[in-house]
Tab-separated table of C-alpha atoms in Angstrom:
chain	number	residue	atom	x	y	z
A	278	MET	CA	-24.231	-12.699	-16.001
A	279	TYR	CA	-21.168	-10.438	-16.277
A	280	ASP	CA	-22.637	-7.207	-17.680
A	281	ILE	CA	-20.169	-4.309	-17.774
A	282	ALA	CA	-22.966	-1.877	-18.642
A	283	SER	CA	-24.514	-2.482	-15.227
A	284	PHE	CA	-21.463	-1.446	-13.210
A	285	LYS	CA	-21.708	1.828	-11.315
A	286	ILE	CA	-18.831	4.187	-10.577
A	287	LYS	CA	-17.994	4.605	-6.887
A	288	LYS	CA	-16.135	7.469	-5.267
A	289	ASP	CA	-12.684	6.447	-4.021
A	290	PRO	CA	-13.038	2.817	-5.157
A	291	VAL	CA	-10.892	0.040	-3.714
A	292	ILE	CA	-8.911	-1.334	-6.652
A	293	LEU	CA	-6.580	-4.313	-6.791
A	294	GLY	CA	-3.784	-3.887	-9.336
A	295	LEU	CA	-1.950	-6.838	-10.899
A	296	GLU	CA	1.287	-6.732	-12.906
A	297	SER	CA	2.985	-9.730	-14.564
A	298	SER	CA	4.441	-8.425	-17.831
A	299	CYS	CA	8.055	-9.505	-17.254
A	300	ASP	CA	9.876	-10.974	-14.241
A	301	GLU	CA	7.988	-9.281	-11.390
A	302	THR	CA	4.732	-10.700	-10.045
A	303	ALA	CA	3.155	-7.729	-8.313
A	304	ALA	CA	-0.085	-6.783	-6.596
A	305	ALA	CA	-1.196	-3.523	-5.014
A	306	VAL	CA	-4.322	-2.083	-3.450
A	307	ILE	CA	-5.476	1.542	-3.638
A	308	ARG	CA	-8.472	3.387	-2.225
A	309	GLY	CA	-8.983	6.324	-4.524
A	310	ARG	CA	-5.521	7.834	-4.941
A	311	LYS	CA	-4.330	6.482	-1.605
A	312	LEU	CA	-1.921	3.563	-1.868
A	313	LEU	CA	-2.727	0.936	0.754
A	314	SER	CA	-0.206	-1.750	-0.184
A	315	SER	CA	2.310	-2.778	-2.827
A	316	GLU	CA	3.866	-6.251	-2.941
A	317	ILE	CA	6.328	-7.810	-5.392
A	318	ILE	CA	7.689	-11.319	-5.839
A	319	SER	CA	10.532	-11.214	-8.350
A	320	SER	CA	12.243	-13.940	-10.363
A	321	ALA	CA	15.146	-11.611	-11.243
A	322	THR	CA	17.652	-13.651	-9.223
A	323	GLU	CA	16.782	-16.785	-11.186
A	324	GLN	CA	16.816	-14.855	-14.474
A	325	SER	CA	20.274	-13.422	-13.748
A	326	LYS	CA	21.754	-16.921	-14.152
A	327	TYR	CA	20.915	-16.683	-17.856
A	328	GLY	CA	21.922	-13.057	-18.409
A	329	GLY	CA	18.353	-11.907	-19.037
A	330	VAL	CA	14.702	-12.844	-18.813
A	331	VAL	CA	13.771	-16.321	-20.049
A	332	PRO	CA	10.041	-16.177	-20.937
A	333	GLU	CA	9.243	-19.755	-19.898
A	334	ILE	CA	10.916	-19.331	-16.513
A	335	ALA	CA	9.101	-16.037	-15.994
A	336	SER	CA	5.707	-17.562	-16.829
A	337	ARG	CA	6.200	-20.463	-14.426
A	338	ALA	CA	7.344	-18.084	-11.690
A	339	HIS	CA	4.230	-15.952	-12.142
A	340	THR	CA	2.006	-19.016	-11.923
A	341	GLU	CA	3.603	-19.986	-8.622
A	342	ALA	CA	3.579	-16.474	-7.157
A	343	VAL	CA	0.372	-14.748	-8.274
A	344	ASP	CA	-1.942	-16.120	-5.580
A	345	GLU	CA	0.594	-15.458	-2.813
A	346	VAL	CA	1.346	-11.893	-3.894
A	347	VAL	CA	-2.360	-11.010	-4.056
A	348	LEU	CA	-2.923	-12.412	-0.556
A	349	ARG	CA	0.027	-10.370	0.723
A	350	ALA	CA	-1.312	-7.184	-0.862
A	351	LEU	CA	-4.792	-7.657	0.595
A	352	LYS	CA	-3.404	-8.437	4.046
A	353	SER	CA	-1.036	-5.451	4.017
A	354	ALA	CA	-3.897	-3.189	2.934
A	355	ASN	CA	-6.180	-4.644	5.622
A	356	VAL	CA	-8.772	-5.229	2.904
A	357	THR	CA	-10.829	-8.345	2.224
A	358	VAL	CA	-11.428	-9.588	-1.271
A	359	ASN	CA	-15.124	-8.756	-0.931
A	360	GLU	CA	-14.296	-5.083	-0.387
A	361	LEU	CA	-12.763	-4.749	-3.860
A	362	ASP	CA	-14.607	-2.510	-6.319
A	363	ALA	CA	-12.509	-3.388	-9.375
A	364	VAL	CA	-9.510	-5.397	-10.573
A	365	ALA	CA	-6.946	-3.648	-12.787
A	366	VAL	CA	-4.433	-5.796	-14.658
A	367	THR	CA	-1.713	-5.385	-17.250
A	368	TYR	CA	-2.850	-6.890	-20.555
A	369	GLY	CA	0.119	-5.647	-22.599
A	370	ALA	CA	2.781	-5.005	-23.558
A	371	GLY	CA	5.151	-7.679	-22.324
A	372	LEU	CA	5.948	-11.381	-22.465
A	373	LEU	CA	2.793	-13.067	-23.719
A	374	GLY	CA	2.931	-16.091	-21.408
A	375	ALA	CA	3.677	-13.920	-18.402
A	376	LEU	CA	0.835	-11.526	-19.204
A	377	LEU	CA	-1.630	-14.390	-19.545
A	378	VAL	CA	-0.986	-15.512	-15.971
A	379	GLY	CA	-1.964	-12.184	-14.447
A	380	LEU	CA	-4.789	-11.564	-16.893
A	381	SER	CA	-6.344	-14.993	-16.314
A	382	PHE	CA	-6.188	-14.524	-12.546
A	383	ALA	CA	-7.751	-11.058	-12.800
A	384	LYS	CA	-10.539	-12.272	-15.085
A	385	SER	CA	-11.445	-15.075	-12.697
A	386	LEU	CA	-11.433	-12.781	-9.674
A	387	ALA	CA	-13.499	-10.061	-11.355
A	388	TYR	CA	-16.027	-12.620	-12.573
A	389	SER	CA	-16.342	-14.331	-9.206
A	390	LEU	CA	-16.925	-11.003	-7.427
A	391	ASN	CA	-18.975	-9.508	-10.283
A	392	ILE	CA	-16.887	-6.331	-10.282
A	393	PRO	CA	-15.319	-4.414	-13.198
A	394	LEU	CA	-12.196	-5.720	-14.911
A	395	VAL	CA	-9.937	-2.885	-16.035
A	396	ALA	CA	-7.340	-3.755	-18.689
A	397	VAL	CA	-4.260	-1.550	-18.351
A	398	ASN	CA	-1.627	-0.672	-20.923
A	399	HIS	CA	1.700	-1.214	-19.129
A	400	ILE	CA	3.180	1.999	-20.559
A	401	ARG	CA	0.213	4.048	-19.370
A	402	GLY	CA	0.839	2.489	-15.991
A	403	HIS	CA	4.331	3.987	-15.957
A	404	LEU	CA	2.845	7.386	-16.786
A	405	ALA	CA	0.289	7.063	-13.987
A	406	ALA	CA	2.958	6.429	-11.333
A	407	ALA	CA	3.212	10.204	-10.852
A	408	TYR	CA	-0.333	10.290	-9.461
A	409	LEU	CA	0.859	8.168	-6.544
A	410	VAL	CA	3.369	10.855	-5.580
A	411	ASP	CA	1.189	13.951	-5.894
A	412	LYS	CA	-2.439	13.313	-4.918
A	413	ASN	CA	-3.389	16.714	-6.381
A	414	LEU	CA	-1.606	16.258	-9.709
A	415	LYS	CA	-3.779	17.200	-12.675
A	416	PRO	CA	-3.013	17.488	-16.409
A	417	PRO	CA	-1.762	19.180	-18.461
A	418	PHE	CA	1.933	18.456	-17.986
A	419	VAL	CA	4.940	17.149	-19.894
A	420	THR	CA	6.056	13.583	-19.190
A	421	LEU	CA	9.427	11.980	-19.830
A	422	LEU	CA	8.937	8.286	-20.532
A	423	ALA	CA	12.101	6.174	-20.427
A	424	SER	CA	11.922	2.398	-20.173
A	425	GLY	CA	13.338	-0.759	-21.705
A	426	GLY	CA	10.913	-0.599	-24.605
A	427	HIS	CA	9.989	3.072	-24.999
A	428	THR	CA	11.673	6.452	-24.870
A	429	ALA	CA	9.518	9.508	-25.537
A	430	ILE	CA	8.527	12.955	-24.377
A	431	LEU	CA	4.765	13.279	-24.053
A	432	HIS	CA	2.275	16.068	-23.582
A	433	THR	CA	-0.255	14.690	-21.121
A	434	GLU	CA	-3.310	16.733	-22.078
A	435	SER	CA	-5.919	15.044	-19.887
A	436	TYR	CA	-6.188	12.000	-17.640
A	437	THR	CA	-6.846	9.769	-20.654
A	438	GLU	CA	-5.204	11.597	-23.573
A	439	PHE	CA	-1.609	12.426	-24.453
A	440	SER	CA	0.339	13.372	-27.565
A	441	VAL	CA	3.853	12.275	-28.482
A	442	LEU	CA	6.218	15.235	-28.845
A	443	GLY	CA	9.218	13.100	-29.765
A	444	GLY	CA	10.674	9.661	-29.282
A	445	THR	CA	13.383	7.193	-30.181
A	446	CYS	CA	13.728	6.073	-33.777
A	447	ASP	CA	15.551	2.845	-32.860
A	448	ASP	CA	16.627	1.465	-29.460
A	449	ALA	CA	15.005	2.660	-26.261
A	450	ALA	CA	17.147	4.127	-23.478
A	451	GLY	CA	16.690	1.116	-21.207
A	452	GLU	CA	17.554	-1.241	-24.031
A	453	ALA	CA	20.769	0.692	-24.662
A	454	PHE	CA	21.709	0.503	-20.972
A	455	ASP	CA	21.258	-3.289	-21.057
A	456	LYS	CA	23.346	-3.678	-24.226
A	457	VAL	CA	26.160	-1.522	-22.883
A	458	ALA	CA	26.082	-3.562	-19.667
A	459	ARG	CA	26.734	-6.724	-21.690
A	460	VAL	CA	29.635	-5.063	-23.509
A	461	LEU	CA	31.137	-4.190	-20.120
A	462	SER	CA	30.480	-7.762	-18.839
A	463	LEU	CA	28.067	-6.535	-16.173
A	464	PRO	CA	25.395	-8.862	-14.781
A	465	TYR	CA	21.634	-8.633	-15.304
A	466	PRO	CA	19.805	-6.323	-14.720
A	467	GLY	CA	22.038	-4.095	-16.810
A	468	GLY	CA	20.767	-0.586	-16.088
A	469	VAL	CA	21.378	-0.518	-12.367
A	470	ASN	CA	24.830	-2.066	-12.772
A	471	VAL	CA	25.876	0.505	-15.390
A	472	GLU	CA	24.785	3.215	-12.963
A	473	ARG	CA	26.804	1.696	-10.106
A	474	LEU	CA	29.895	1.379	-12.271
A	475	ALA	CA	29.507	4.956	-13.536
A	476	LEU	CA	29.751	6.301	-9.990
A	477	GLY	CA	33.461	5.483	-10.014
A	478	GLY	CA	34.151	6.969	-13.447
A	479	GLU	CA	34.449	10.297	-15.244
A	480	ASN	CA	32.650	11.726	-18.262
A	481	LYS	CA	35.833	11.921	-20.330
A	482	ILE	CA	35.156	9.742	-23.405
A	483	LYS	CA	33.727	11.505	-26.457
A	484	LEU	CA	30.525	9.713	-27.451
A	485	PRO	CA	27.660	10.818	-29.704
A	486	GLN	CA	24.667	12.357	-27.951
A	487	ALA	CA	21.462	10.338	-28.236
A	488	LEU	CA	19.658	13.136	-30.083
A	489	VAL	CA	19.058	13.136	-33.837
A	490	LYS	CA	20.058	16.553	-35.127
A	491	ASN	CA	18.595	18.341	-38.149
A	492	SER	CA	15.336	16.412	-37.846
A	493	ASP	CA	11.927	17.937	-38.532
A	494	ARG	CA	10.613	16.044	-35.545
A	495	MET	CA	12.413	15.674	-32.250
A	496	GLN	CA	13.930	12.210	-32.294
A	497	PHE	CA	16.352	10.290	-30.129
A	498	SER	CA	18.660	7.536	-31.326
A	499	TYR	CA	20.483	5.071	-29.098
A	500	SER	CA	21.727	2.699	-31.770
A	501	GLY	CA	24.678	4.893	-32.741
A	502	LEU	CA	25.580	5.581	-29.118
A	503	LYS	CA	25.517	1.869	-28.312
A	504	THR	CA	27.713	1.135	-31.347
A	505	ALA	CA	30.163	3.863	-30.352
A	506	VAL	CA	30.583	2.258	-26.924
A	507	ILE	CA	31.125	-1.157	-28.505
A	508	ASN	CA	33.702	0.248	-30.940
A	509	HIS	CA	35.549	2.113	-28.193
A	510	CYS	CA	35.923	-1.038	-26.102
A	511	HIS	CA	36.712	-3.401	-28.977
A	512	ASN	CA	39.255	-1.055	-30.585
A	513	ALA	CA	41.104	-0.727	-27.298
A	514	GLU	CA	41.106	-4.517	-26.829
A	515	GLN	CA	42.417	-5.134	-30.354
A	516	LYS	CA	45.253	-2.673	-29.796
A	517	GLY	CA	46.082	-4.226	-26.454
A	518	GLU	CA	45.261	-0.977	-24.693
A	519	LYS	CA	43.594	-0.738	-21.322
A	520	PHE	CA	40.423	1.270	-20.822
A	521	ASN	CA	38.552	2.175	-17.683
A	522	PRO	CA	35.089	0.543	-17.743
A	523	ALA	CA	33.861	3.059	-15.173
A	524	ASP	CA	34.740	5.945	-17.495
A	525	VAL	CA	32.906	4.196	-20.325
A	526	ALA	CA	29.827	3.731	-18.164
A	527	CYS	CA	29.887	7.314	-16.922
A	528	SER	CA	30.400	8.792	-20.397
A	529	PHE	CA	27.643	6.614	-21.839
A	530	GLN	CA	25.260	7.599	-19.052
A	531	HIS	CA	25.796	11.302	-19.756
A	532	ALA	CA	25.373	10.852	-23.515
A	533	ALA	CA	22.182	8.833	-23.003
A	534	VAL	CA	20.547	10.977	-20.332
A	535	ASP	CA	21.550	14.595	-20.977
A	536	PRO	CA	19.544	14.995	-24.227
A	537	LEU	CA	16.420	13.560	-22.569
A	538	VAL	CA	16.621	16.026	-19.702
A	539	LYS	CA	17.374	19.010	-21.910
A	540	LYS	CA	14.568	18.341	-24.396
A	541	THR	CA	11.995	17.542	-21.712
A	542	VAL	CA	12.532	20.927	-20.091
A	543	GLU	CA	12.520	22.669	-23.484
A	544	CYS	CA	9.189	21.045	-24.369
A	545	ALA	CA	7.615	22.119	-21.075
A	546	LYS	CA	8.723	25.720	-21.559
A	547	LYS	CA	7.589	25.767	-25.186
A	548	LEU	CA	4.118	24.453	-24.292
A	549	GLY	CA	3.821	26.776	-21.340
A	550	VAL	CA	3.069	24.022	-18.824
A	551	SER	CA	4.352	24.366	-15.281
A	552	THR	CA	4.759	20.696	-14.361
A	553	VAL	CA	7.023	17.861	-15.521
A	554	THR	CA	6.545	14.214	-14.600
A	555	ALA	CA	8.502	11.079	-15.453
A	556	GLY	CA	7.922	7.339	-15.664
A	557	GLY	CA	9.595	4.101	-16.688
A	558	GLY	CA	12.416	1.947	-15.388
A	559	VAL	CA	15.200	4.280	-16.540
A	560	ILE	CA	13.742	7.022	-14.323
A	561	ALA	CA	15.131	5.052	-11.370
A	562	ASN	CA	18.608	6.040	-12.582
A	563	GLY	CA	20.187	8.300	-9.981
A	564	TYR	CA	22.029	10.541	-12.440
A	565	LEU	CA	18.876	11.107	-14.501
A	566	ARG	CA	16.855	11.963	-11.387
A	567	SER	CA	19.475	14.430	-10.212
A	568	ALA	CA	19.931	16.042	-13.629
A	569	LEU	CA	16.186	16.341	-14.241
A	570	SER	CA	15.626	17.811	-10.774
A	571	GLU	CA	18.326	20.445	-11.281
A	572	ALA	CA	17.110	21.328	-14.783
A	573	CYS	CA	13.491	21.730	-13.667
A	574	LYS	CA	14.524	23.837	-10.683
A	575	ALA	CA	16.574	26.112	-12.941
A	576	ALA	CA	13.610	26.486	-15.301
A	577	ASN	CA	11.156	27.115	-12.417
A	578	LEU	CA	9.192	23.969	-13.255
A	579	LYS	CA	7.494	21.691	-10.752
A	580	LEU	CA	8.828	18.124	-10.993
A	581	VAL	CA	6.760	15.153	-9.893
A	582	LEU	CA	9.176	12.259	-9.694
A	583	PRO	CA	7.950	8.783	-8.662
A	584	GLU	CA	9.914	6.903	-6.033
A	585	LYS	CA	12.455	4.528	-7.539
A	586	GLY	CA	10.330	1.524	-6.561
A	587	PHE	CA	7.429	2.894	-8.606
A	588	CYS	CA	9.591	3.497	-11.689
A	589	THR	CA	10.455	-0.152	-12.225
A	590	ASP	CA	7.637	-2.652	-12.842
A	591	ASN	CA	5.104	-2.645	-10.020
A	592	ALA	CA	1.372	-3.056	-9.483
A	593	ALA	CA	0.806	0.280	-7.748
A	594	MET	CA	1.170	2.101	-11.054
A	595	ILE	CA	-1.231	-0.385	-12.690
A	596	ALA	CA	-3.786	0.319	-9.974
A	597	ALA	CA	-3.255	4.073	-10.463
A	598	GLU	CA	-3.927	3.827	-14.192
A	599	GLY	CA	-6.766	1.435	-13.383
A	600	LEU	CA	-8.404	4.213	-11.342
A	601	ILE	CA	-8.211	6.584	-14.312
A	602	GLN	CA	-9.819	4.043	-16.640
A	603	TYR	CA	-12.372	3.100	-13.957
A	604	ASN	CA	-13.486	6.717	-13.624
A	605	ALA	CA	-13.782	6.881	-17.416
A	606	CYS	CA	-15.945	3.703	-17.378
A	607	ASN	CA	-13.422	1.911	-19.592
A	608	PHE	CA	-14.217	-1.605	-18.423
A	609	ALA	CA	-13.012	-4.742	-20.227
A	610	GLN	CA	-14.981	-7.744	-21.352
A	611	LEU	CA	-13.855	-11.111	-20.027
A	612	ASN	CA	-12.788	-12.225	-23.511
A	613	ILE	CA	-10.014	-9.642	-23.704
A	614	ASN	CA	-6.680	-11.181	-24.677
A	615	ALA	CA	-3.100	-10.370	-23.762
A	616	LYS	CA	-0.963	-8.460	-26.261
A	617	ALA	CA	2.798	-8.723	-26.510
A	618	GLN	CA	3.005	-5.326	-28.216
A	619	ILE	CA	0.886	-2.217	-27.928
A	620	PRO	CA	1.640	0.993	-29.863
A	621	LEU	CA	2.632	3.938	-27.695
A	622	LYS	CA	-0.014	6.029	-29.422
């Protein structure tokens, strides 16, 4: 009988985290806040042949990789399956078929071991990545979330509660990076290739900043910025004029990132918090990391910045969020289903 009411909370539990929301099959093991292992098997190389993630290919890749990646994580952590105290798994948001692979595996493992199943919101996982960097990190703090699906500035009030201070009203930052990459004929994944190209360019093209002005609520908009990049390139092509793709990438990167950095620091100062954190795939961007570090230093704010490997999809962040939900006794029933979309708040 799988009875979640009978589970007892342990101090510094050993938690296996599983992530399969997109093209990475990942597993990680933590003991309390200490990361013991983090393993990833990616299908990104296969996906790049098609210019993006193909859901069916991703699902099949997860099915083939999930058992192997879990075994690797347990071996690297020097932990046996019987030492696990809980299994944390992404149940949304993401590709439905891909999510179901990880969720089904986690359900079976939790049931067989009679240990808690912790269902993790992928976005909350990105927010929890900061706890892997600073073992003493405690709320409240301001968090910059920037990923392929979400862009927002959050006030993390407690381990389980946050409020949205502002966000995008259309495209997310990561989505805009991917779309600009396609305009510049860059391969998948787009974000990292835009960043590489930008290193050889200058911020010399006038593009709209990704901040909605004269708004009652702080909002970002990447749709207009993306369109401006498209128009700049297409107009030059139609006139037979040459343009420097590196300058386009660099100018876009500044227009996309600068407002995020500026407003994050402003929010922290306004709320009177002393710490800023960040999470999401876009936080792996070198220019953003540098700009945010400099801005926080100038404002005398502590910055907790996850390593680049913990900004992109990984299971360590899922395990970290799993620990938070475990301590709050937020255990899932075995009939929980995967969700392709989950509201940010």
